[in-house]
PDB file of C-alpha atoms in Angstrom:
ATOM      1  CA  MET Q   1      21.918   5.341  -4.503  1.00 43.00           C
ATOM      2  CA  GLY Q   2      19.613   4.217  -7.335  1.00 47.00           C
ATOM      3  CA  LEU Q   3      20.462   1.535  -9.931  1.00 51.00           C
ATOM      4  CA  PRO Q   4      22.516   2.781 -12.923  1.00 54.00           C
ATOM      5  CA  GLN Q   5      20.053   3.746 -15.704  1.00 70.00           C
ATOM      6  CA  PRO Q   6      20.907   0.845 -18.130  1.00 74.00           C
ATOM      7  CA  GLY Q   7      20.879  -1.708 -15.273  1.00 82.00           C
ATOM      8  CA  LEU Q   8      17.505  -0.315 -14.328  1.00 86.00           C
ATOM      9  CA  TRP Q   9      15.981  -0.670 -17.728  1.00 89.00           C
ATOM     10  CA  LEU Q  10      17.338  -4.257 -18.034  1.00 92.00           C
ATOM     11  CA  LYS Q  11      15.786  -5.096 -14.681  1.00 93.00           C
ATOM     12  CA  ARG Q  12      12.523  -3.525 -15.800  1.00 94.00           C
ATOM     13  CA  LEU Q  13      12.576  -5.577 -18.922  1.00 95.00           C
ATOM     14  CA  TRP Q  14      13.120  -8.773 -17.016  1.00 96.00           C
ATOM     15  CA  VAL Q  15      10.236  -7.865 -14.676  1.00 96.00           C
ATOM     16  CA  LEU Q  16       7.986  -7.139 -17.634  1.00 97.00           C
ATOM     17  CA  LEU Q  17       8.669 -10.503 -18.996  1.00 97.00           C
ATOM     18  CA  GLU Q  18       8.060 -12.136 -15.636  1.00 97.00           C
ATOM     19  CA  VAL Q  19       4.798 -10.486 -15.050  1.00 97.00           C
ATOM     20  CA  ALA Q  20       3.624 -11.174 -18.681  1.00 97.00           C
ATOM     21  CA  VAL Q  21       4.363 -14.902 -18.174  1.00 97.00           C
ATOM     22  CA  HIS Q  22       2.561 -14.842 -14.711  1.00 96.00           C
ATOM     23  CA  VAL Q  23      -0.529 -13.350 -16.174  1.00 97.00           C
ATOM     24  CA  VAL Q  24      -0.715 -15.578 -19.374  1.00 97.00           C
ATOM     25  CA  VAL Q  25      -0.075 -18.763 -17.235  1.00 96.00           C
ATOM     26  CA  GLY Q  26      -2.611 -17.593 -14.598  1.00 94.00           C
ATOM     27  CA  LYS Q  27      -5.234 -16.937 -17.303  1.00 94.00           C
ATOM     28  CA  VAL Q  28      -4.685 -20.357 -18.888  1.00 95.00           C
ATOM     29  CA  LEU Q  29      -4.822 -22.115 -15.482  1.00 94.00           C
ATOM     30  CA  LEU Q  30      -7.975 -20.150 -14.480  1.00 91.00           C
ATOM     31  CA  ILE Q  31      -9.710 -21.384 -17.640  1.00 92.00           C
ATOM     32  CA  LEU Q  32      -8.475 -25.081 -17.340  1.00 94.00           C
ATOM     33  CA  PHE Q  33      -8.564 -25.551 -13.527  1.00 93.00           C
ATOM     34  CA  PRO Q  34     -10.966 -22.706 -12.236  1.00 90.00           C
ATOM     35  CA  ASP Q  35     -11.731 -24.232  -8.795  1.00 90.00           C
ATOM     36  CA  ARG Q  36      -8.020 -24.876  -7.965  1.00 92.00           C
ATOM     37  CA  VAL Q  37      -6.962 -21.423  -8.979  1.00 89.00           C
ATOM     38  CA  LYS Q  38      -9.783 -19.892  -7.051  1.00 88.00           C
ATOM     39  CA  ARG Q  39      -8.836 -21.872  -3.911  1.00 88.00           C
ATOM     40  CA  ASN Q  40      -5.271 -20.612  -4.156  1.00 87.00           C
ATOM     41  CA  ILE Q  41      -6.402 -16.918  -4.492  1.00 86.00           C
ATOM     42  CA  LEU Q  42      -8.722 -17.390  -1.610  1.00 83.00           C
ATOM     43  CA  ALA Q  43      -5.813 -18.668   0.466  1.00 83.00           C
ATOM     44  CA  MET Q  44      -3.974 -15.568  -0.397  1.00 80.00           C
ATOM     45  CA  GLY Q  45      -6.931 -13.441   0.249  1.00 75.00           C
ATOM     46  CA  GLU Q  46      -7.140 -14.898   3.762  1.00 77.00           C
ATOM     47  CA  LYS Q  47      -3.935 -12.928   4.699  1.00 72.00           C
ATOM     48  CA  THR Q  48      -5.525  -9.632   3.649  1.00 71.00           C
ATOM     49  CA  GLY Q  49      -8.804 -10.214   5.334  1.00 68.00           C
ATOM     50  CA  MET Q  50     -10.688 -10.216   1.923  1.00 69.00           C
ATOM     51  CA  THR Q  51     -12.283 -13.458   2.667  1.00 68.00           C
ATOM     52  CA  ARG Q  52     -13.629 -12.114   5.950  1.00 76.00           C
ATOM     53  CA  ASN Q  53     -14.661  -8.773   4.647  1.00 72.00           C
ATOM     54  CA  PRO Q  54     -18.536  -8.699   4.932  1.00 75.00           C
ATOM     55  CA  HIS Q  55     -18.560  -6.080   2.041  1.00 72.00           C
ATOM     56  CA  PHE Q  56     -17.016  -8.441  -0.605  1.00 67.00           C
ATOM     57  CA  SER Q  57     -17.620 -11.898  -1.982  1.00 73.00           C
ATOM     58  CA  HIS Q  58     -14.987 -13.717  -3.961  1.00 75.00           C
ATOM     59  CA  ASP Q  59     -17.009 -13.014  -7.154  1.00 78.00           C
ATOM     60  CA  ASN Q  60     -16.281  -9.257  -6.518  1.00 77.00           C
ATOM     61  CA  TRP Q  61     -12.602  -9.578  -6.972  1.00 81.00           C
ATOM     62  CA  ILE Q  62     -11.285 -13.090  -8.037  1.00 83.00           C
ATOM     63  CA  PRO Q  63     -12.663 -12.611 -11.672  1.00 86.00           C
ATOM     64  CA  THR Q  64     -10.395  -9.524 -12.022  1.00 88.00           C
ATOM     65  CA  PHE Q  65      -7.151 -11.531 -11.600  1.00 91.00           C
ATOM     66  CA  PHE Q  66      -5.084 -11.825 -14.735  1.00 93.00           C
ATOM     67  CA  SER Q  67      -6.865  -9.134 -16.635  1.00 93.00           C
ATOM     68  CA  THR Q  68      -5.239  -6.482 -18.591  1.00 95.00           C
ATOM     69  CA  GLN Q  69      -5.760  -4.007 -15.693  1.00 94.00           C
ATOM     70  CA  TYR Q  70      -4.170  -6.443 -13.301  1.00 93.00           C
ATOM     71  CA  PHE Q  71      -1.243  -6.852 -15.602  1.00 96.00           C
ATOM     72  CA  TRP Q  72      -0.571  -3.063 -15.675  1.00 95.00           C
ATOM     73  CA  PHE Q  73      -0.942  -2.538 -11.931  1.00 94.00           C
ATOM     74  CA  VAL Q  74       1.273  -5.430 -10.930  1.00 95.00           C
ATOM     75  CA  LEU Q  75       3.855  -4.241 -13.391  1.00 96.00           C
ATOM     76  CA  LYS Q  76       3.722  -0.812 -11.911  1.00 94.00           C
ATOM     77  CA  VAL Q  77       4.240  -2.239  -8.402  1.00 93.00           C
ATOM     78  CA  ARG Q  78       7.081  -4.431  -9.376  1.00 94.00           C
ATOM     79  CA  TRP Q  79       8.924  -1.646 -11.355  1.00 94.00           C
ATOM     80  CA  GLN Q  80       8.423   0.624  -8.167  1.00 91.00           C
ATOM     81  CA  ARG Q  81      10.168  -2.009  -5.985  1.00 91.00           C
ATOM     82  CA  LEU Q  82      13.183  -2.008  -8.230  1.00 90.00           C
ATOM     83  CA  GLU Q  83      13.932   1.643  -7.005  1.00 85.00           C
ATOM     84  CA  ASP Q  84      13.335   0.945  -3.360  1.00 89.00           C
ATOM     85  CA  THR Q  85      16.332   2.413  -1.503  1.00 84.00           C
ATOM     86  CA  THR Q  86      15.035   2.222   2.039  1.00 93.00           C
ATOM     87  CA  GLU Q  87      16.562  -0.105   4.498  1.00 93.00           C
ATOM     88  CA  LEU Q  88      16.538  -0.843   8.235  1.00 93.00           C
ATOM     89  CA  GLY Q  89      18.808   1.634  10.041  1.00 94.00           C
ATOM     90  CA  GLY Q  90      19.003   3.959   6.997  1.00 96.00           C
ATOM     91  CA  LEU Q  91      17.813   7.365   6.618  1.00 96.00           C
ATOM     92  CA  ALA Q  92      14.092   7.807   6.122  1.00 96.00           C
ATOM     93  CA  PRO Q  93      13.294   9.914   3.016  1.00 95.00           C
ATOM     94  CA  ASN Q  94      11.866  13.249   3.959  1.00 96.00           C
ATOM     95  CA  CYS Q  95       9.404  13.389   1.194  1.00 95.00           C
ATOM     96  CA  PRO Q  96       7.096  16.304   0.545  1.00 97.00           C
ATOM     97  CA  VAL Q  97       3.367  15.586   1.388  1.00 97.00           C
ATOM     98  CA  VAL Q  98       0.216  17.674   1.516  1.00 97.00           C
ATOM     99  CA  HIS Q  99      -2.228  18.446   4.401  1.00 96.00           C
ATOM    100  CA  LEU Q 100      -5.858  17.970   3.604  1.00 94.00           C
ATOM    101  CA  SER Q 101      -6.149  21.676   3.851  1.00 93.00           C
ATOM    102  CA  GLY Q 102      -3.823  22.004   0.867  1.00 93.00           C
ATOM    103  CA  GLN Q 103      -0.808  23.096   2.923  1.00 95.00           C
ATOM    104  CA  ARG Q 104       2.645  21.490   1.918  1.00 96.00           C
ATOM    105  CA  CYS Q 105       4.913  20.053   4.450  1.00 96.00           C
ATOM    106  CA  ASN Q 106       7.475  17.145   4.673  1.00 97.00           C
ATOM    107  CA  ILE Q 107       7.272  13.850   6.534  1.00 97.00           C
ATOM    108  CA  TRP Q 108       9.903  14.629   9.106  1.00 96.00           C
ATOM    109  CA  GLU Q 109       7.796  17.544  10.445  1.00 96.00           C
ATOM    110  CA  PHE Q 110       5.488  15.030  12.218  1.00 97.00           C
ATOM    111  CA  MET Q 111       8.501  13.532  14.158  1.00 95.00           C
ATOM    112  CA  GLN Q 112       8.369  14.676  17.843  1.00 94.00           C
ATOM    113  CA  GLY Q 113      11.874  14.374  19.453  1.00 91.00           C
ATOM    114  CA  ASN Q 114      12.902  10.878  19.732  1.00 92.00           C
ATOM    115  CA  ARG Q 115       9.461   9.542  19.627  1.00 96.00           C
ATOM    116  CA  PRO Q 116       8.784   6.850  16.966  1.00 97.00           C
ATOM    117  CA  LEU Q 117       6.625   7.839  14.053  1.00 97.00           C
ATOM    118  CA  VAL Q 118       4.472   5.169  12.406  1.00 98.00           C
ATOM    119  CA  LEU Q 119       3.815   5.770   8.656  1.00 98.00           C
ATOM    120  CA  ASN Q 120       0.842   4.132   7.228  1.00 97.00           C
ATOM    121  CA  PHE Q 121       0.739   4.367   3.370  1.00 97.00           C
ATOM    122  CA  GLY Q 122      -2.469   3.300   1.458  1.00 94.00           C
ATOM    123  CA  SER Q 123      -5.673   4.287  -0.300  1.00 92.00           C
ATOM    124  CA  CYS Q 124      -9.268   3.241  -0.207  1.00 88.00           C
ATOM    125  CA  THR Q 125      -8.439  -0.386  -1.079  1.00 85.00           C
ATOM    126  CA  PRO Q 126     -10.474  -3.199   0.608  1.00 83.00           C
ATOM    127  CA  SER Q 127      -7.421  -4.588   2.540  1.00 84.00           C
ATOM    128  CA  PHE Q 128      -6.217  -1.220   3.695  1.00 89.00           C
ATOM    129  CA  MET Q 129      -9.843  -0.205   4.940  1.00 87.00           C
ATOM    130  CA  PHE Q 130     -10.488  -3.670   6.309  1.00 86.00           C
ATOM    131  CA  LYS Q 131      -7.415  -3.370   8.554  1.00 90.00           C
ATOM    132  CA  PHE Q 132      -8.013   0.363   9.332  1.00 91.00           C
ATOM    133  CA  ASP Q 133      -9.412  -0.483  12.796  1.00 91.00           C
ATOM    134  CA  GLN Q 134      -6.300  -2.523  13.617  1.00 93.00           C
ATOM    135  CA  PHE Q 135      -4.320   0.617  12.915  1.00 95.00           C
ATOM    136  CA  LYS Q 136      -6.555   2.677  15.112  1.00 95.00           C
ATOM    137  CA  ARG Q 137      -6.121   0.322  18.012  1.00 95.00           C
ATOM    138  CA  LEU Q 138      -2.391   0.964  17.622  1.00 96.00           C
ATOM    139  CA  ILE Q 139      -3.061   4.696  18.102  1.00 96.00           C
ATOM    140  CA  GLU Q 140      -5.191   4.090  21.057  1.00 96.00           C
ATOM    141  CA  ASP Q 141      -2.634   1.765  22.707  1.00 95.00           C
ATOM    142  CA  PHE Q 142       0.621   3.629  21.896  1.00 96.00           C
ATOM    143  CA  SER Q 143      -0.173   7.265  21.515  1.00 95.00           C
ATOM    144  CA  SER Q 144       1.487   8.056  24.809  1.00 94.00           C
ATOM    145  CA  ILE Q 145       4.938   6.797  23.309  1.00 95.00           C
ATOM    146  CA  ALA Q 146       4.577   7.130  19.426  1.00 97.00           C
ATOM    147  CA  ASP Q 147       3.117   9.402  16.803  1.00 97.00           C
ATOM    148  CA  PHE Q 148       1.147   8.174  13.697  1.00 98.00           C
ATOM    149  CA  LEU Q 149       0.658   9.503  10.110  1.00 97.00           C
ATOM    150  CA  VAL Q 150      -1.552   8.136   7.426  1.00 97.00           C
ATOM    151  CA  ILE Q 151      -0.175   8.977   3.874  1.00 97.00           C
ATOM    152  CA  TYR Q 152      -2.783   8.573   1.141  1.00 96.00           C
ATOM    153  CA  ILE Q 153      -1.196   7.463  -2.014  1.00 96.00           C
ATOM    154  CA  GLU Q 154      -2.463   6.648  -5.500  1.00 94.00           C
ATOM    155  CA  GLU Q 155      -5.417   4.370  -5.749  1.00 92.00           C
ATOM    156  CA  ALA Q 156      -4.723   0.712  -6.037  1.00 88.00           C
ATOM    157  CA  HIS Q 157      -8.138  -0.338  -7.117  1.00 87.00           C
ATOM    158  CA  ALA Q 158      -9.422   2.839  -8.963  1.00 86.00           C
ATOM    159  CA  SER Q 159     -12.762   2.396 -10.739  1.00 86.00           C
ATOM    160  CA  ASP Q 160     -11.002   3.162 -14.088  1.00 86.00           C
ATOM    161  CA  GLY Q 161      -8.150   0.809 -13.378  1.00 84.00           C
ATOM    162  CA  TRP Q 162      -7.880  -2.652 -11.765  1.00 84.00           C
ATOM    163  CA  ALA Q 163     -11.378  -2.203 -10.200  1.00 81.00           C
ATOM    164  CA  PHE Q 164     -13.141  -4.659  -7.770  1.00 82.00           C
ATOM    165  CA  LYS Q 165     -16.918  -4.802  -7.844  1.00 80.00           C
ATOM    166  CA  ASN Q 166     -18.662  -3.372  -4.751  1.00 75.00           C
ATOM    167  CA  ASN Q 167     -15.595  -1.154  -4.119  1.00 79.00           C
ATOM    168  CA  MET Q 168     -15.534   2.598  -3.588  1.00 82.00           C
ATOM    169  CA  ASP Q 169     -16.034   4.408  -6.741  1.00 84.00           C
ATOM    170  CA  ILE Q 170     -12.861   6.319  -6.916  1.00 91.00           C
ATOM    171  CA  ARG Q 171     -11.105   7.094 -10.245  1.00 92.00           C
ATOM    172  CA  ASN Q 172      -7.497   7.566 -10.695  1.00 93.00           C
ATOM    173  CA  HIS Q 173      -6.365  10.829  -9.365  1.00 95.00           C
ATOM    174  CA  GLN Q 174      -5.936  13.283 -12.117  1.00 95.00           C
ATOM    175  CA  ASN Q 175      -4.870  16.159  -9.867  1.00 96.00           C
ATOM    176  CA  LEU Q 176      -4.202  17.025  -6.396  1.00 96.00           C
ATOM    177  CA  GLN Q 177      -7.741  18.006  -5.662  1.00 96.00           C
ATOM    178  CA  ASP Q 178      -8.902  14.506  -6.740  1.00 95.00           C
ATOM    179  CA  ARG Q 179      -6.401  12.869  -4.264  1.00 95.00           C
ATOM    180  CA  LEU Q 180      -7.445  15.310  -1.474  1.00 96.00           C
ATOM    181  CA  GLN Q 181     -11.115  14.443  -2.037  1.00 94.00           C
ATOM    182  CA  ALA Q 182     -10.420  10.729  -1.910  1.00 93.00           C
ATOM    183  CA  ALA Q 183      -8.470  11.139   1.201  1.00 94.00           C
ATOM    184  CA  HIS Q 184     -11.286  12.945   2.925  1.00 93.00           C
ATOM    185  CA  LEU Q 185     -13.259   9.534   2.760  1.00 90.00           C
ATOM    186  CA  LEU Q 186     -10.863   8.308   5.492  1.00 87.00           C
ATOM    187  CA  LEU Q 187     -12.089  11.118   7.832  1.00 88.00           C
ATOM    188  CA  ALA Q 188     -15.335   9.141   8.250  1.00 86.00           C
ATOM    189  CA  ARG Q 189     -13.422   6.478   9.819  1.00 88.00           C
ATOM    190  CA  SER Q 190     -12.113   8.813  12.558  1.00 90.00           C
ATOM    191  CA  PRO Q 191      -8.448   7.985  12.048  1.00 90.00           C
ATOM    192  CA  GLN Q 192      -7.328   9.746  15.288  1.00 90.00           C
ATOM    193  CA  CYS Q 193      -4.039  10.909  13.641  1.00 95.00           C
ATOM    194  CA  PRO Q 194      -3.027  13.325  10.866  1.00 96.00           C
ATOM    195  CA  VAL Q 195      -3.866  12.359   7.295  1.00 96.00           C
ATOM    196  CA  VAL Q 196      -1.815  13.718   4.397  1.00 97.00           C
ATOM    197  CA  VAL Q 197      -1.591  12.936   0.695  1.00 97.00           C
ATOM    198  CA  ASP Q 198       1.245  12.099  -1.535  1.00 97.00           C
ATOM    199  CA  THR Q 199       2.256  14.627  -4.178  1.00 96.00           C
ATOM    200  CA  MET Q 200       1.042  14.049  -7.763  1.00 96.00           C
ATOM    201  CA  GLN Q 201       4.625  13.019  -8.545  1.00 94.00           C
ATOM    202  CA  ASN Q 202       4.043  10.163  -6.092  1.00 94.00           C
ATOM    203  CA  GLN Q 203       7.344  10.959  -4.304  1.00 93.00           C
ATOM    204  CA  SER Q 204       6.815   9.285  -1.065  1.00 94.00           C
ATOM    205  CA  SER Q 205       5.089   6.266  -2.667  1.00 94.00           C
ATOM    206  CA  GLN Q 206       8.101   5.703  -4.873  1.00 93.00           C
ATOM    207  CA  LEU Q 207      10.811   6.307  -2.387  1.00 94.00           C
ATOM    208  CA  TYR Q 208       9.249   4.232   0.342  1.00 95.00           C
ATOM    209  CA  ALA Q 209       8.069   1.632  -2.378  1.00 94.00           C
ATOM    210  CA  ALA Q 210       4.683   1.848  -0.651  1.00 95.00           C
ATOM    211  CA  LEU Q 211       2.186   0.963  -3.491  1.00 93.00           C
ATOM    212  CA  PRO Q 212      -0.404  -0.449  -2.720  1.00 93.00           C
ATOM    213  CA  GLU Q 213      -0.057  -0.260   1.044  1.00 95.00           C
ATOM    214  CA  ARG Q 214       2.852  -0.443   3.493  1.00 96.00           C
ATOM    215  CA  LEU Q 215       3.870   0.330   7.097  1.00 97.00           C
ATOM    216  CA  TYR Q 216       6.957   1.886   8.481  1.00 98.00           C
ATOM    217  CA  VAL Q 217       8.285   3.008  11.831  1.00 98.00           C
ATOM    218  CA  ILE Q 218      10.856   5.701  11.848  1.00 97.00           C
ATOM    219  CA  GLN Q 219      12.755   7.378  14.729  1.00 96.00           C
ATOM    220  CA  GLU Q 220      15.069  10.236  14.841  1.00 94.00           C
ATOM    221  CA  GLY Q 221      14.980  10.186  10.970  1.00 94.00           C
ATOM    222  CA  ARG Q 222      16.061   6.468  10.744  1.00 97.00           C
ATOM    223  CA  ILE Q 223      13.993   3.459   9.626  1.00 97.00           C
ATOM    224  CA  LEU Q 224      13.345   1.358  12.726  1.00 96.00           C
ATOM    225  CA  TYR Q 225      10.822  -1.037  10.938  1.00 97.00           C
ATOM    226  CA  LYS Q 226      10.117  -1.704   7.265  1.00 97.00           C
ATOM    227  CA  GLY Q 227       6.888  -3.630   6.794  1.00 95.00           C
ATOM    228  CA  LYS Q 228       6.533  -5.942   3.835  1.00 91.00           C
ATOM    229  CA  SER Q 229       4.495  -4.842   0.786  1.00 87.00           C
ATOM    230  CA  GLY Q 230       0.750  -5.184   0.777  1.00 84.00           C
ATOM    231  CA  PRO Q 231      -1.717  -6.394   0.279  1.00 83.00           C
ATOM    232  CA  TRP Q 232      -0.616  -9.926   1.196  1.00 84.00           C
ATOM    233  CA  ASN Q 233       1.886  -8.798   3.784  1.00 88.00           C
ATOM    234  CA  TYR Q 234       0.419  -5.617   5.157  1.00 91.00           C
ATOM    235  CA  ASN Q 235       0.279  -6.374   8.921  1.00 92.00           C
ATOM    236  CA  PRO Q 236      -0.395  -3.760  11.559  1.00 94.00           C
ATOM    237  CA  GLU Q 237       0.297  -6.383  14.248  1.00 94.00           C
ATOM    238  CA  GLU Q 238       3.949  -6.428  13.355  1.00 95.00           C
ATOM    239  CA  VAL Q 239       3.990  -2.763  14.270  1.00 96.00           C
ATOM    240  CA  ARG Q 240       2.336  -3.458  17.524  1.00 96.00           C
ATOM    241  CA  ALA Q 241       5.300  -5.885  18.337  1.00 95.00           C
ATOM    242  CA  VAL Q 242       7.794  -3.231  17.507  1.00 95.00           C
ATOM    243  CA  LEU Q 243       6.073  -0.603  19.706  1.00 95.00           C
ATOM    244  CA  GLU Q 244       5.623  -3.079  22.591  1.00 95.00           C
ATOM    245  CA  LYS Q 245       9.241  -3.785  22.477  1.00 92.00           C
ATOM    246  CA  LEU Q 246      10.142  -0.003  22.589  1.00 89.00           C
ATOM    247  CA  HIS Q 247       7.669   0.478  25.477  1.00 82.00           C
ATOM    248  CA  SER Q 248       9.079  -2.292  27.605  1.00 76.00           C
TER     249      SER Q 248
END
């Protein structure tokens, strides 16, 4: 069950204050101690692979931290997490999603008997795309015992939002066609599994608290593994450990 409405709004107000203080303090420290702050951000970026991504230098993304766009995006993510009701062993939300052909379906339709289903939520963010090959190797190694599904959600770094330089030029999705067009870009990476998109109401992203990227493993309708939120803690190798345990 969700939080009572008054309690939810109080929590949202508290998160708003936390994020505002975080941004103001971060901006001040970036001005006073630019080298130290950059080192701290780079240390976090090491977890996402950003520092090893040949398509990005630190000048492409570090200057965007603590901007107005950064504030609104972090606030959206933090607010979304307040309504996260998923838990290990709990029922996996059977959200509506849309095939790239435009056909509507539900997440549970991709479950095959008692085989685990790996859900990979994300968009064309640098961290998601950089680790996409790791996800593909999971498919190659475990397709005999598990199924996989990519769910394309709203853009984390849209060109008209919290944008990084040298990133893909994708604006915030205004309609389902925009989202389908963005998701088609993943096909060039040969995902080797079905790709669907979230609805424009962002139902799966909200119920799974998936923004900006997140991994789940569900089996027989229950949540077997719940990955931590990206980008800092998005880790396909944790899914590998889960599947190896099931395989053994």
